[in-house]
Amino acid sequence: MRNLRCVNQSSSSDAANIKAIAWDVSSDSVITLRETHGLLSLERLVGDEFQQIASWDAPQDRYEVLDLRFFGDTETACIVFDIGDLVVVRENPSKEEKIEIVGSIDAGISAAAWSPEEELLVITTKANTLIYLTRDFEDLVSLELTARDLEISDHVSVGWGKKETQFKGKKARALRDPTVPETVDDGRLAEKNEFRETTVTWRGDGAYVAVNAIEISKQRRVIRVFSREGTLDSVSEPVNGLIGPLSWRPAGNLLAGIQLFEGKRQVVFFERNGLRHGQFSLRSLDGIEHETEIPIRSLLWNVDSTVLAVSYEDRVQLWTMGNYHWYLKQEIFEPSLNWHPEKPLKFALISRTRNKIHRLQYVLDVCSAPISPSTDYGVVAVIDGKILKVTPFRQANIPPPMALHDIEMAANANDVMITLRESTKPLLQINVLHPGQTSLYTLDCSKSEPPQRIQENGVLDKNGIDITSEGIRLERPLSFETSSLPVEPGNFKLADNGSLLFKGRPLAMGCTSYLVTPSHLIYTTSQHMLKFVHLAPHLEGLEVPPDTPESDERCRSIERGAKLVTAMPSILAVVLQMPRGNLETIYPRALVLAGLRQSIAEKNYKKAFLACRNQRVDMNMIHDHRPEQFIANVGMFIDQIRKTEHIDLFLSSLREEDVSRTMYRETLRADERLETDTVKLRVGKVNRICNAFLQALSGRKANVKNLITAQVCKNPPDLDAGLIEIVQLREKGSDQVDEVVEHLCFLADVNRLYDNALGLYDLRLTLLIAEQSQKDPREYLPFLQNLQRMETLRRQFSIDDHLSRVKKAIRHLCDLNAFEEVKSYTSTHGLYEQTMGLYRYDEEKFSSIMQLYAIHLKETSQYKAAATSFHYLNEMTQASECYRLANQWQEALSTASLIPLPSDQIRSLATTSAQSAIETKDFRAAATIFSDYLQDIPSAAKYFCKGYHFTEAFRTITLSSQTDLLASVFDTGLTENMASIIELLADSRAQLTAQVPRIRELREKKKEDPLAFFEGDVNEGKDVPDDVSLAPTDSSTMGGSLFTRYTNRSMTGTAETGTSRRSSKNRRREERKRARGKKGSVYEEEYLVNSVRRLVERVNSVGDEVGRLVEWLVRRRMVERARAVEGAMMEVVRLSRQAVEDVFGSEKENAVLGHGEVGEQGKMDVPMVKDYAKLALLGQGS
């Protein structure tokens, strides 16, 4: 789909008598050899001027320059003459001669060619010998071309590429073997004279060289293939009419030659083994009656094997191949051509008539119509000699070499351009440039008619299009359809190295083709990606997307080597051409979403819906892109869509996710994106849309299916409302009931619908639903018939009970006045609260249900609630028992007194309650019971002291006037508590003095050698290689890495693929190790830190008790003991503060989190040590 278009042209005057030209790659200049007045002059063309390098006398005999090669590295030129001379010209000689004849072959030279790397020169002489020469012209190989060479090859032709092997049907195939050709060539020579008898050509990698020469003894032309070492590799099969020109494709797969065949000429191809491999016919020459009289001078491939140049005596034709078809792209009326050795589409040619040298730079360019929203029909024009192939891809996607319209022209075309023609219709003007003339055609894209010719040999300046002075290209106007584009297309340029330039600055690397549309810059990359860059007037810079096709809509993977042909934004399509030549039309997500957002903004909901439906875009995008606008225009959406099934499709696709911010996130930069609704609320989105549709549909004559769909698609589905719609439709006598029921069963689970229909107590509707299900009629028909025979309340109760809707069932049962049945049903299903609510105004029935409820609470060990219920029912015995079981001794003893119980039973209950309080360490409650109910003052004082309630114990003793208990009970209690506190504080001090230094030691070890700390030094101090890759095992992958093995972080990759049983077992084993905190293990530090934390919390909890103990020790004249307790407490508090600072203060730098993890989230929560208030009466000595 690409044409050859000249993009740069330079010419030089005064180029008369030039014999040969060559390229100097180092300076990108042309080296010429000319003869003037008997002198040969080697010159360099710089700009428009010739700079002479050297000159010498021309040979006296008639001669021809077979090869001119300039070596840029040594600034040396080598000239090969057919008379046998090899001349070397040095541009800047040091000690050597400037001009030197390095060799001469007496027999003369028939052909010569340098290898691609310029290290070997192969020469064929007129004595049928082949000579290999080095760069220093040393003879490497010299061999004779004889008829015996033809005996090395025993070719078996299978007719590759011939029409005999083409499929012609079963009957034709049965007649003969297609592998056996009808005629076998004997290799006879062409009847016409040839321009040159011998040709030498190298393969692109320099490994093989081919020689095309006439074997006189056999009277046939033979192509011999030699290796780089001079060994004969193969000989071509006989081909009738084969002539001299031969060129080996640089890619290496084919050799191209010329065959005179039945009065016509065709290019034939050979493989390296000498067998034929297809051909194509050359077109007839304009103005030539007997075209075979004009010999073909040469065949030349360009350096990247994309263009084949066929040089006649008066013209050069440039051919390209696509999809196995050869296109004639250019015809230049000059006799010879010389390709640039490195730049694929650059060449120089000599104009004999104008005495000029032209340097031309071509590109393979797609000729497409302007990509504007109203006329983007995707019209592409392809040049093929006298045929212009025009295809509007919006109308027909026809693969090349075919086309929708083939325009036959009077002459071969060199360039074509498509512009817009001022008209009310989408009319395009096709401007075609021929050698020496032009032609104009118009194409009406709204019709399928072929283009109409409106002018021939005309002037194109009416549209601002100019023809270059040489007549080889059309100059495009500067205002070429840029009014609708936010960025001038001329600001973009594709450099030779693959850089995509924007205003002269690199935008992207590795670009292979690009297009500019009104909203995007589209380009392909050498990494086989199709990328989109947003173009918008408000954007200051262009943002190139990354290579993430899986997450970014602006990037998409494409087939290897695919290039852009054209884009059609109005239908959201891009046409790509594969390397072989076939086409592929794709709908990239970026174009689809850009068009979808534009349609939504324009409120063209039908176009947006069809785009979502055709391109598989989530329908939620229609709402999520502009939610408030959509909700306000639901009626417009319904009017535009109209079709019931389309509205159902949209409603059934709804979900809560905001796809405009997840799946189809806007890729315009957030700070500069176009204004859109900023509503972030998406909770209840589905219900909100469905309610809007229901409201919009209720005010118009809507299809019942849409109403039902809107009800069923809610979250959760409102199945009852959908069923009610069917009931209303049935009451109207509509004949659509069965169809609507089938539609509803399609949308929702038919079993759920059956239950909901049954829950509406409509047996006819239930039967309709059941008929659409897979239920057995032998099961549901008797069940429905049985329900039909029941009275209304009993039927409703039975239905609710069947559906396990027990709360509604108990209501119907209450309405039936079957109280015994109510009591049984309530007990069975635990409906006590609901039933009591129903009988709250009937005291007798309420109390009966309350009785059942109280018994149930007691049986389920809910003693507190049971006690309250029994208390309400005035059953004090049960209430007292439940209070006792609930450890509410005050209520238990109070209700026991209300029974009333005998005093001995009350004392027994009080004793039991006191023992329970002692077991739960509620010493204050036990002491109160002993004092108030058992009148046991010594026991009461004892347990008050045990609970550190010394003031209450003192009050109880003095209140009972038993002061003798102060010495025997009270002081004893103080002494026992003092001993307990002293022991606790001593243990705490010992723990702190042992654990804090150990923690400090472990942290030092970890800091000095983390490897030995976490895994152990298994190499005994030896160096561990850092370039060893170990295959993971089950233990290694389950254990994690060195620093993550002892964390609770979730593992990814291999660790997650293990069995859950093994993972759970390992996890439990690690938890047990962590809980033990074994010395020397990696968990020891964590265990010690947690131990210190718990100790600080325990010290804080005993502070108040120590304070009360010290006060009463002083009051009882035990001052020294008080000082001892207070001193021990102050010491432990001091050590605790120091421990917190040492252990938790360093966590800022090396935090060990709660699960042994080296922290990334900052330090742990530092425990606070409460201040201990000293007793001032003890003075400073304490």
Short mmCIF file of C-alpha atoms in Angstrom, two decimals, residues 10-384:
data_model
loop_
_atom_site.label_atom_id
_atom_site.label_comp_id
_atom_site.label_asym_id
_atom_site.label_seq_id
_atom_site.Cartn_x
_atom_site.Cartn_y
_atom_site.Cartn_z
CA SER A 10 19.52 17.81 -5.79
CA SER A 11 21.06 18.24 -9.23
CA SER A 12 24.38 19.41 -10.57
CA SER A 13 25.11 20.97 -13.93
CA ASP A 14 28.13 20.44 -16.19
CA ALA A 15 28.00 16.67 -16.03
CA ALA A 16 28.96 15.95 -19.63
CA ASN A 17 31.11 12.99 -20.71
CA ILE A 18 30.78 11.20 -17.34
CA LYS A 19 31.71 7.55 -17.72
CA ALA A 20 30.87 6.23 -14.24
CA ILE A 21 29.80 7.32 -10.78
CA ALA A 22 30.23 5.91 -7.27
CA TRP A 23 29.30 6.84 -3.70
CA ASP A 24 31.70 7.97 -1.00
CA VAL A 25 29.85 6.71 2.08
CA SER A 26 32.09 8.55 4.55
CA SER A 27 31.17 11.98 3.20
CA ASP A 28 27.89 11.01 1.47
CA SER A 29 29.16 12.50 -1.77
CA VAL A 30 29.31 11.28 -5.38
CA ILE A 31 32.58 10.35 -7.09
CA THR A 32 32.57 10.75 -10.89
CA LEU A 33 34.89 9.66 -13.68
CA ARG A 34 34.73 11.77 -16.85
CA GLU A 35 36.72 11.96 -20.07
CA THR A 36 37.59 15.38 -21.50
CA HIS A 37 39.96 15.98 -24.42
CA GLY A 38 41.75 12.68 -24.00
CA LEU A 39 42.07 12.98 -20.23
CA LEU A 40 40.32 10.96 -17.56
CA SER A 41 39.39 13.03 -14.52
CA LEU A 42 38.29 11.62 -11.15
CA GLU A 43 36.15 14.24 -9.41
CA ARG A 44 34.08 14.64 -6.26
CA LEU A 45 30.67 16.25 -6.47
CA VAL A 46 30.16 18.53 -3.46
CA GLY A 47 26.92 20.47 -3.60
CA ASP A 48 26.71 21.70 -7.20
CA GLU A 49 30.47 21.85 -7.78
CA PHE A 50 32.94 19.26 -9.00
CA GLN A 51 36.27 19.06 -7.16
CA GLN A 52 38.99 17.29 -9.10
CA ILE A 53 40.84 14.52 -7.29
CA ALA A 54 43.19 13.43 -10.08
CA SER A 55 43.50 13.28 -13.88
CA TRP A 56 45.52 11.15 -16.29
CA ASP A 57 45.66 10.19 -19.94
CA ALA A 58 42.79 8.13 -21.21
CA PRO A 59 43.55 4.79 -22.84
CA GLN A 60 44.17 4.96 -26.58
CA ASP A 61 41.95 2.02 -27.37
CA ARG A 62 38.20 1.99 -27.14
CA TYR A 63 37.27 1.17 -23.57
CA GLU A 64 34.44 0.83 -21.10
CA VAL A 65 34.46 1.38 -17.34
CA LEU A 66 33.17 -1.81 -15.80
CA ASP A 67 33.36 -0.77 -12.16
CA LEU A 68 34.19 2.32 -10.11
CA ARG A 69 34.49 1.91 -6.36
CA PHE A 70 35.60 4.48 -3.77
CA PHE A 71 36.94 3.32 -0.41
CA GLY A 72 36.19 5.98 2.19
CA ASP A 73 38.48 4.50 4.84
CA THR A 74 41.61 4.85 2.69
CA GLU A 75 40.32 7.64 0.39
CA THR A 76 41.14 5.47 -2.59
CA ALA A 77 39.27 4.84 -5.82
CA CYS A 78 39.55 1.66 -7.89
CA ILE A 79 38.60 1.70 -11.58
CA VAL A 80 38.20 -1.48 -13.62
CA PHE A 81 38.41 -1.12 -17.44
CA ASP A 82 37.25 -3.73 -19.90
CA ILE A 83 40.61 -3.54 -21.68
CA GLY A 84 42.14 -5.21 -18.62
CA ASP A 85 43.57 -2.33 -16.59
CA LEU A 86 43.04 -1.96 -12.85
CA VAL A 87 43.72 1.64 -11.83
CA VAL A 88 44.00 2.92 -8.27
CA VAL A 89 43.68 6.64 -7.53
CA ARG A 90 44.64 7.89 -4.08
CA GLU A 91 43.04 11.15 -3.01
CA ASN A 92 45.61 12.00 -0.31
CA PRO A 93 48.67 9.80 -0.91
CA SER A 94 51.47 9.68 1.63
CA LYS A 95 54.36 7.83 -0.02
CA GLU A 96 52.47 5.92 -2.69
CA GLU A 97 51.80 7.18 -6.17
CA LYS A 98 48.61 9.16 -6.64
CA ILE A 99 47.66 7.23 -9.77
CA GLU A 100 48.77 3.64 -10.20
CA ILE A 101 47.92 0.82 -12.58
CA VAL A 102 48.04 -2.04 -10.09
CA GLY A 103 47.38 -4.75 -12.65
CA SER A 104 46.53 -5.53 -16.22
CA ILE A 105 44.93 -8.58 -17.79
CA ASP A 106 45.91 -9.10 -21.41
CA ALA A 107 42.80 -11.02 -22.38
CA GLY A 108 40.57 -8.19 -21.12
CA ILE A 109 37.92 -8.09 -18.45
CA SER A 110 34.30 -8.94 -19.09
CA ALA A 111 32.84 -8.19 -15.63
CA ALA A 112 33.97 -7.21 -12.13
CA ALA A 113 32.38 -6.71 -8.72
CA TRP A 114 33.61 -5.92 -5.20
CA SER A 115 32.28 -7.87 -2.25
CA PRO A 116 29.89 -5.99 0.07
CA GLU A 117 32.54 -5.54 2.76
CA GLU A 118 35.01 -4.33 0.04
CA GLU A 119 37.65 -6.96 0.82
CA LEU A 120 37.48 -9.09 -2.34
CA LEU A 121 37.33 -8.21 -6.06
CA VAL A 122 35.99 -10.87 -8.42
CA ILE A 123 36.90 -10.49 -12.10
CA THR A 124 35.84 -12.52 -15.11
CA THR A 125 38.07 -12.26 -18.13
CA LYS A 126 37.24 -12.52 -21.78
CA ALA A 127 39.21 -15.77 -21.77
CA ASN A 128 36.55 -17.36 -19.52
CA THR A 129 38.56 -17.28 -16.33
CA LEU A 130 37.51 -16.22 -12.85
CA ILE A 131 39.97 -14.36 -10.61
CA TYR A 132 39.69 -13.46 -6.92
CA LEU A 133 41.78 -10.45 -5.84
CA THR A 134 42.27 -9.05 -2.36
CA ARG A 135 42.00 -5.39 -1.36
CA ASP A 136 45.77 -5.20 -2.02
CA PHE A 137 45.20 -6.84 -5.43
CA GLU A 138 46.88 -10.10 -4.55
CA ASP A 139 45.72 -13.10 -6.56
CA LEU A 140 43.83 -15.52 -4.31
CA VAL A 141 41.93 -17.79 -6.71
CA SER A 142 42.16 -18.24 -10.45
CA LEU A 143 40.04 -20.81 -12.18
CA GLU A 144 38.63 -21.51 -15.63
CA LEU A 145 34.95 -21.48 -16.54
CA THR A 146 34.37 -24.65 -18.56
CA ALA A 147 31.50 -26.82 -19.72
CA ARG A 148 32.42 -29.40 -17.08
CA ASP A 149 30.95 -27.02 -14.48
CA LEU A 150 27.44 -27.93 -15.70
CA GLU A 151 27.93 -31.56 -14.66
CA ILE A 152 28.04 -30.87 -10.92
CA SER A 153 24.35 -30.08 -10.69
CA ASP A 154 21.56 -32.59 -11.17
CA HIS A 155 18.49 -30.38 -10.83
CA VAL A 156 15.02 -31.71 -10.24
CA SER A 157 12.47 -29.03 -11.06
CA VAL A 158 9.10 -29.24 -9.36
CA GLY A 159 7.70 -26.35 -11.36
CA TRP A 160 7.84 -23.78 -8.55
CA GLY A 161 5.90 -20.67 -9.45
CA LYS A 162 4.76 -21.95 -12.85
CA LYS A 163 1.18 -22.06 -14.00
CA GLU A 164 1.50 -25.81 -14.59
CA THR A 165 1.57 -26.30 -10.83
CA GLN A 166 -1.45 -24.14 -10.11
CA PHE A 167 -4.70 -25.72 -8.97
CA LYS A 168 -7.16 -26.06 -11.86
CA GLY A 169 -9.74 -28.45 -10.46
CA LYS A 170 -10.05 -32.15 -9.88
CA LYS A 171 -10.42 -33.09 -13.57
CA ALA A 172 -7.40 -31.12 -14.72
CA ARG A 173 -5.31 -32.43 -11.84
CA ALA A 174 -6.23 -36.00 -12.70
CA LEU A 175 -5.01 -35.61 -16.28
CA ARG A 176 -1.32 -35.09 -15.55
CA ASP A 177 1.31 -34.87 -12.87
CA PRO A 178 1.69 -31.14 -11.95
CA THR A 179 5.31 -31.66 -10.95
CA VAL A 180 6.24 -32.55 -14.53
CA PRO A 181 6.28 -29.41 -16.75
CA GLU A 182 4.76 -29.50 -20.22
CA THR A 183 7.95 -28.24 -21.81
CA VAL A 184 11.52 -28.41 -20.56
CA ASP A 185 13.87 -25.53 -21.35
CA ASP A 186 17.12 -26.42 -23.06
CA GLY A 187 18.78 -23.09 -22.30
CA ARG A 188 18.94 -21.72 -25.81
CA LEU A 189 20.19 -18.18 -26.14
CA ALA A 190 18.02 -15.14 -26.80
CA GLU A 191 17.70 -14.03 -30.40
CA LYS A 192 18.31 -10.34 -29.69
CA ASN A 193 21.70 -8.84 -29.01
CA GLU A 194 22.53 -8.28 -25.39
CA PHE A 195 23.97 -5.18 -23.75
CA ARG A 196 26.54 -7.15 -21.76
CA GLU A 197 27.36 -10.84 -21.97
CA THR A 198 28.77 -11.40 -18.48
CA THR A 199 27.61 -10.20 -15.06
CA VAL A 200 29.07 -10.72 -11.59
CA THR A 201 27.00 -10.17 -8.41
CA TRP A 202 27.60 -10.85 -4.70
CA ARG A 203 25.21 -12.03 -2.05
CA GLY A 204 24.55 -9.48 0.70
CA ASP A 205 26.68 -11.22 3.33
CA GLY A 206 29.64 -11.72 0.96
CA ALA A 207 29.62 -15.52 1.37
CA TYR A 208 28.77 -16.31 -2.27
CA VAL A 209 29.23 -14.74 -5.69
CA ALA A 210 27.29 -15.50 -8.87
CA VAL A 211 28.59 -15.26 -12.44
CA ASN A 212 26.19 -15.05 -15.38
CA ALA A 213 28.00 -15.95 -18.59
CA ILE A 214 27.48 -17.73 -21.91
CA GLU A 215 28.86 -21.22 -22.22
CA ILE A 216 29.90 -21.30 -25.89
CA SER A 217 30.27 -25.04 -26.14
CA LYS A 218 26.73 -25.64 -24.91
CA GLN A 219 25.23 -22.56 -26.56
CA ARG A 220 23.41 -21.64 -23.39
CA ARG A 221 23.67 -19.07 -20.63
CA VAL A 222 24.75 -20.40 -17.27
CA ILE A 223 24.64 -18.85 -13.78
CA ARG A 224 27.49 -20.26 -11.68
CA VAL A 225 27.51 -19.75 -7.92
CA PHE A 226 30.92 -19.77 -6.21
CA SER A 227 31.76 -19.66 -2.53
CA ARG A 228 33.99 -17.01 -1.04
CA GLU A 229 36.89 -19.47 -1.24
CA GLY A 230 36.37 -20.00 -4.98
CA THR A 231 34.61 -23.36 -4.82
CA LEU A 232 31.84 -23.93 -7.35
CA ASP A 233 28.63 -24.36 -5.37
CA SER A 234 25.89 -24.72 -7.98
CA VAL A 235 24.91 -24.12 -11.59
CA SER A 236 21.54 -22.82 -12.78
CA GLU A 237 19.05 -24.97 -14.57
CA PRO A 238 18.58 -24.32 -18.31
CA VAL A 239 16.35 -21.33 -19.02
CA ASN A 240 15.49 -20.30 -22.56
CA GLY A 241 16.08 -16.67 -23.46
CA LEU A 242 18.08 -15.79 -20.35
CA ILE A 243 20.21 -12.68 -20.91
CA GLY A 244 23.08 -10.98 -19.13
CA PRO A 245 21.68 -8.79 -16.29
CA LEU A 246 21.83 -10.48 -12.91
CA SER A 247 21.51 -9.16 -9.35
CA TRP A 248 21.62 -11.07 -6.07
CA ARG A 249 19.12 -9.83 -3.57
CA PRO A 250 21.03 -8.55 -0.50
CA ALA A 251 18.70 -10.55 1.75
CA GLY A 252 20.26 -13.59 0.09
CA ASN A 253 17.26 -15.67 -0.87
CA LEU A 254 16.93 -14.91 -4.61
CA LEU A 255 18.90 -13.96 -7.70
CA ALA A 256 17.06 -11.81 -10.26
CA GLY A 257 17.69 -12.19 -13.98
CA ILE A 258 15.99 -11.26 -17.27
CA GLN A 259 14.36 -13.70 -19.68
CA LEU A 260 13.15 -12.95 -23.20
CA PHE A 261 10.00 -15.03 -23.39
CA GLU A 262 7.64 -15.15 -26.38
CA GLY A 263 8.50 -11.64 -27.48
CA LYS A 264 8.19 -10.26 -23.95
CA ARG A 265 10.59 -9.76 -21.09
CA GLN A 266 10.19 -10.98 -17.59
CA VAL A 267 12.24 -10.96 -14.43
CA VAL A 268 13.01 -14.51 -13.35
CA PHE A 269 14.26 -15.54 -9.94
CA PHE A 270 16.70 -18.28 -8.98
CA GLU A 271 17.60 -19.85 -5.69
CA ARG A 272 21.21 -20.31 -4.67
CA ASN A 273 21.06 -23.93 -5.83
CA GLY A 274 20.26 -22.72 -9.36
CA LEU A 275 16.57 -23.68 -9.48
CA ARG A 276 13.86 -21.32 -10.66
CA HIS A 277 11.76 -19.60 -8.01
CA GLY A 278 9.06 -17.59 -9.75
CA GLN A 279 8.98 -14.61 -12.06
CA PHE A 280 7.00 -11.54 -13.07
CA SER A 281 6.49 -9.86 -16.42
CA LEU A 282 7.80 -6.41 -17.23
CA ARG A 283 5.29 -3.91 -18.57
CA SER A 284 5.36 -2.69 -22.15
CA LEU A 285 7.28 0.53 -22.74
CA ASP A 286 5.37 3.65 -23.75
CA GLY A 287 5.98 4.78 -27.32
CA ILE A 288 8.06 1.72 -28.25
CA GLU A 289 6.66 -0.60 -30.90
CA HIS A 290 9.30 -3.32 -30.60
CA GLU A 291 10.36 -3.01 -27.04
CA THR A 292 12.76 -5.95 -27.20
CA GLU A 293 15.00 -3.82 -29.39
CA ILE A 294 15.81 -1.67 -26.33
CA PRO A 295 18.21 -3.76 -24.26
CA ILE A 296 18.12 -3.91 -20.51
CA ARG A 297 21.41 -2.60 -19.14
CA SER A 298 21.26 -3.94 -15.60
CA LEU A 299 19.28 -5.14 -12.62
CA LEU A 300 20.11 -3.60 -9.24
CA TRP A 301 18.62 -4.25 -5.79
CA ASN A 302 18.75 -1.53 -3.17
CA VAL A 303 20.59 -2.28 0.05
CA ASP A 304 17.55 -3.47 2.07
CA SER A 305 16.12 -5.62 -0.75
CA THR A 306 12.85 -3.67 -0.99
CA VAL A 307 13.27 -2.10 -4.46
CA LEU A 308 14.48 -3.64 -7.71
CA ALA A 309 15.74 -1.21 -10.34
CA VAL A 310 15.47 -2.31 -13.99
CA SER A 311 17.70 -0.09 -16.18
CA TYR A 312 16.96 0.23 -19.87
CA GLU A 313 18.96 2.27 -22.35
CA ASP A 314 16.64 5.26 -21.94
CA ARG A 315 14.87 4.78 -18.59
CA VAL A 316 14.93 3.21 -15.16
CA GLN A 317 11.97 1.41 -13.62
CA LEU A 318 11.65 0.88 -9.85
CA TRP A 319 9.70 -2.19 -8.75
CA THR A 320 8.49 -3.26 -5.31
CA MET A 321 6.74 -6.40 -4.13
CA GLY A 322 3.80 -6.77 -1.77
CA ASN A 323 1.57 -9.77 -1.13
CA TYR A 324 3.41 -11.65 -3.90
CA HIS A 325 2.60 -9.00 -6.51
CA TRP A 326 5.17 -6.76 -8.20
CA TYR A 327 4.28 -3.09 -8.52
CA LEU A 328 5.86 -0.65 -10.96
CA LYS A 329 6.28 2.40 -8.71
CA GLN A 330 8.51 4.76 -10.69
CA GLU A 331 9.68 5.26 -14.26
CA ILE A 332 12.52 7.76 -14.64
CA PHE A 333 13.71 8.57 -18.15
CA GLU A 334 17.41 8.36 -17.46
CA PRO A 335 19.62 5.44 -18.55
CA SER A 336 21.48 4.36 -15.40
CA LEU A 337 21.23 4.35 -11.64
CA ASN A 338 23.60 3.85 -8.72
CA TRP A 339 22.15 2.92 -5.30
CA HIS A 340 23.60 4.32 -2.11
CA PRO A 341 25.47 1.52 -0.26
CA GLU A 342 23.92 2.35 3.14
CA LYS A 343 20.77 4.44 2.64
CA PRO A 344 18.13 2.13 1.17
CA LEU A 345 16.12 4.55 -0.96
CA LYS A 346 18.78 7.00 -2.06
CA PHE A 347 20.48 6.84 -5.44
CA ALA A 348 22.31 8.91 -8.02
CA LEU A 349 21.74 8.86 -11.77
CA ILE A 350 23.31 10.52 -14.80
CA SER A 351 21.14 12.58 -17.12
CA ARG A 352 22.78 12.26 -20.55
CA THR A 353 20.33 14.65 -22.20
CA ARG A 354 20.62 17.41 -19.62
CA ASN A 355 24.25 16.75 -18.61
CA LYS A 356 23.29 16.56 -14.95
CA ILE A 357 23.76 14.26 -12.02
CA HIS A 358 20.65 13.83 -9.90
CA ARG A 359 20.79 12.73 -6.27
CA LEU A 360 17.37 11.52 -5.20
CA GLN A 361 16.04 10.46 -1.81
CA TYR A 362 12.84 8.42 -1.79
CA VAL A 363 10.55 7.13 0.93
CA LEU A 364 7.87 4.47 0.95
CA ASP A 365 4.83 6.59 1.68
CA VAL A 366 1.13 5.84 1.86
CA CYS A 367 -1.02 8.08 -0.30
CA SER A 368 -4.20 8.49 1.71
CA ALA A 369 -7.01 10.99 1.83
CA PRO A 370 -7.07 13.64 4.56
CA ILE A 371 -8.07 12.20 7.95
CA SER A 372 -10.80 14.63 8.91
CA PRO A 373 -13.94 13.58 10.81
CA SER A 374 -16.36 14.23 7.96
CA THR A 375 -14.39 12.71 5.08
CA ASP A 376 -12.27 9.98 6.67
CA TYR A 377 -13.31 7.29 4.21
CA GLY A 378 -9.85 5.76 4.35
CA VAL A 379 -9.19 6.30 0.66
CA VAL A 380 -5.74 4.98 -0.31
CA ALA A 381 -4.19 5.13 -3.78
CA VAL A 382 -1.49 2.67 -4.88
CA ILE A 383 0.61 3.14 -8.00
CA ASP A 384 1.19 0.13 -10.26
#
